């Protein structure tokens, strides 16, 4: 019977639900509370929840083949409405349908009369216009995917005869491919996913007719026994035909053969009424991938245990089965007109369906006894209801009011089935046969290798014996040659003895000549030693002269150094004296003279006079040393020594000049850094005075008018000072001062770098010169709170550039900022760190890495400060992050829930959405609108209470763009619209 689409009163809802749901949405619906008891439009009783209930040890509970662990999964139930056929269009033309579908709410209304109806909730409600593809994706595809992952699965159709069960499950789609049923589509997905080389797929097609199990592929097997494993409780049919499939064509031929052998007859309710329950059993055997294989130990003939290597570990396979059940339709004999043999068939069908209903009632009520043995149908479906399979049930109903009783019975059957809980378990076991075959092959290979090695050893021994014989022959020949050589040697020895006697005589003559030469040599050596003594005395005298010169030069150098230090001290004292005079003069103009100023002035004068005396004494000592040096220089007669002394003296003077130059340069840098620090403090005092002047009234109004210009002049003066310092000193020298051992120098240097980084033209130069790395090092190593605060501010300024943001992330900057946020307690430091992270949150490319390295966690952790400026930066960062996520979702490269929601930011957003501070409230409102734009976040927004804040923003927000964005978001989200309709809220 074909499903024909036509317009109805629920046409709008039907067209909206024609789009197939995704697999993820199906999985999420499995855990949603959808089971409702039938209620009238008038309030009757509360709907029970769908929370999982752990059943007691009933007959439906089974043990897994590998482990006892499982996941609770409720039986999912979908309802499908058949459109009116030609007979109903003619007979019931004046009557409305007995059912009304609400697919968007997944509810069904069964009319009692014109003014009263009952409402039922299902996992899915399919209208008469729903396509076969949508029915498959909603009902069967999640089960098929579970079977491919190693779980058992069942898809079953239940309903009155003539309501389209066989059309839904077993339609082949020969004339129209869009009419293909669940069996054909499920096999297409299975064949597309498995590998013919490694996986095995077998199919059996059976029917339960008159309480006998018959093979539809081999009709002669008309009474197949049902066998139960006493250990595991699994049900098997050993007498059935198992067909191994490789392609879809052979499966279609198998279905055609089975349908031809299935019992069917003509009744008043259906021209081709199925008189048996059809069961399609699909067995899938797959090797488990990415699983750690188990080690095992074998025993040899001697009883010793041998550990098998990693390459010989036991492989794991998964054996799962898919059971698709096309139940025969329940019928009333008075309506179907069955009689004779058809009446007996109807009795058997109704009896088996009644037994199935009893089992489902017992499972739904957690009864300690489930009567599964009352019928062969319930024995075959033992694993599907209350067992380990993932079960999906589709109930089919008709619209005719004449069959309202059968429709009500079918709906109540589905409601009870929704309360059944299964413990879904993975079907895995070890493939010892495959391992045995592999080990036998390797053993044969090792035996062959052993034979080849034995043959090679035998051949080597023969070759060794042959070579040994050849060596013996060569040794005999060598011995004869040695005897001949000994004779030649003896003759040569006699000749050499004669020559030796002659050589001894010549040696005696040579010895006498040598003694004479040695005497002459000793006389020459004595003369040479006398000359060396004279030369050594000369050298000693010259060395003493050089040592005296070096000693005097060192003393001169020490005196000059002391003199320079005393000059510097004198200049400092003169400067302090000058400053004291200035302060004293100013004090005289304002205050009365005090004795303490006179005492300080006299002390300074005495110190200055003392320093002058010390300087004169040092100059006198220097003159004395110079005179002594001159005397020593005049006493040296050699010209080479005088030239060497002058070269050393010139070099010494040059080094002193370079040292003084470096000291002046360092002193200048310190003074300039000090000036920058003084300017910064002056600006802070000016700003403080300006704020206090603005808060006062009356006579201070004139000061308030002039304060902004003073502040501007101060800021401009400071920037000019920093720019001048940048031009005179250079960026490299400023950055080098960040590593100074003096804390004050580091503080001044990092403030200069932070002010330079505030201007975009300097940011690239700072990064190229290595300033970013130096700032990150300071942030990590420094314990000074001021340095950490200013360094974080400089990093925040640099983070406004997208290129710099990637460099900061690459150098581990976000980790350092996160640790600084955890350690710091100063609100200003937290504000700088939050500002830097907020700038990084605005980069689409860095969101995943930012979250992985703790950026979002650190941002949310800084709300502990409760300081308004810190909270404003945190809100800005969350708004930037949410905006990037929204943009990514709109462009298609971002899917899934928001990372902010996963990290727990939503409660804080909701709590601060109506904050009194406008800077915080504006960012929070913008962030909430961006989060709500993504439909995958809609349920979290509703459950977190953010929907009410979104409605408030759409009504009361002061900014037109944010208010308009909130209104568009509410209108575009189906979840928000459904929730508002449920709560009867208008906005």
Short mmCIF file of C-alpha atoms in Angstrom, two decimals, residues 844 847-848 851 881 884-902 934 936-937:
data_model
loop_
_atom_site.label_atom_id
_atom_site.label_comp_id
_atom_site.label_asym_id
_atom_site.label_seq_id
_atom_site.Cartn_x
_atom_site.Cartn_y
_atom_site.Cartn_z
CA UNK A 844 39.32 34.09 14.77
CA UNK A 847 40.28 30.75 19.50
CA UNK A 848 41.00 27.03 19.90
CA UNK A 851 41.05 28.14 25.10
CA UNK A 881 35.21 35.74 21.69
CA UNK A 884 34.25 35.45 16.51
CA UNK A 885 32.31 32.25 17.26
CA UNK A 886 29.15 33.72 15.74
CA UNK A 887 31.06 34.81 12.64
CA UNK A 888 32.61 31.34 12.32
CA UNK A 889 29.20 29.64 12.61
CA UNK A 890 27.74 31.94 9.95
CA UNK A 891 30.64 31.18 7.56
CA UNK A 892 30.36 27.42 8.15
CA UNK A 893 33.77 26.58 9.64
CA UNK A 894 32.60 26.61 13.28
CA UNK A 895 30.24 23.90 14.60
CA UNK A 896 29.24 22.59 17.99
CA UNK A 897 28.49 24.30 21.28
CA UNK A 898 30.16 27.53 22.22
CA UNK A 899 33.49 27.14 24.00
CA UNK A 900 32.37 29.88 26.39
CA UNK A 901 29.36 27.82 27.43
CA UNK A 902 31.51 24.70 27.82
CA UNK A 934 23.96 29.92 17.02
CA UNK A 936 23.22 24.75 18.87
CA UNK A 937 23.50 27.05 21.94
#
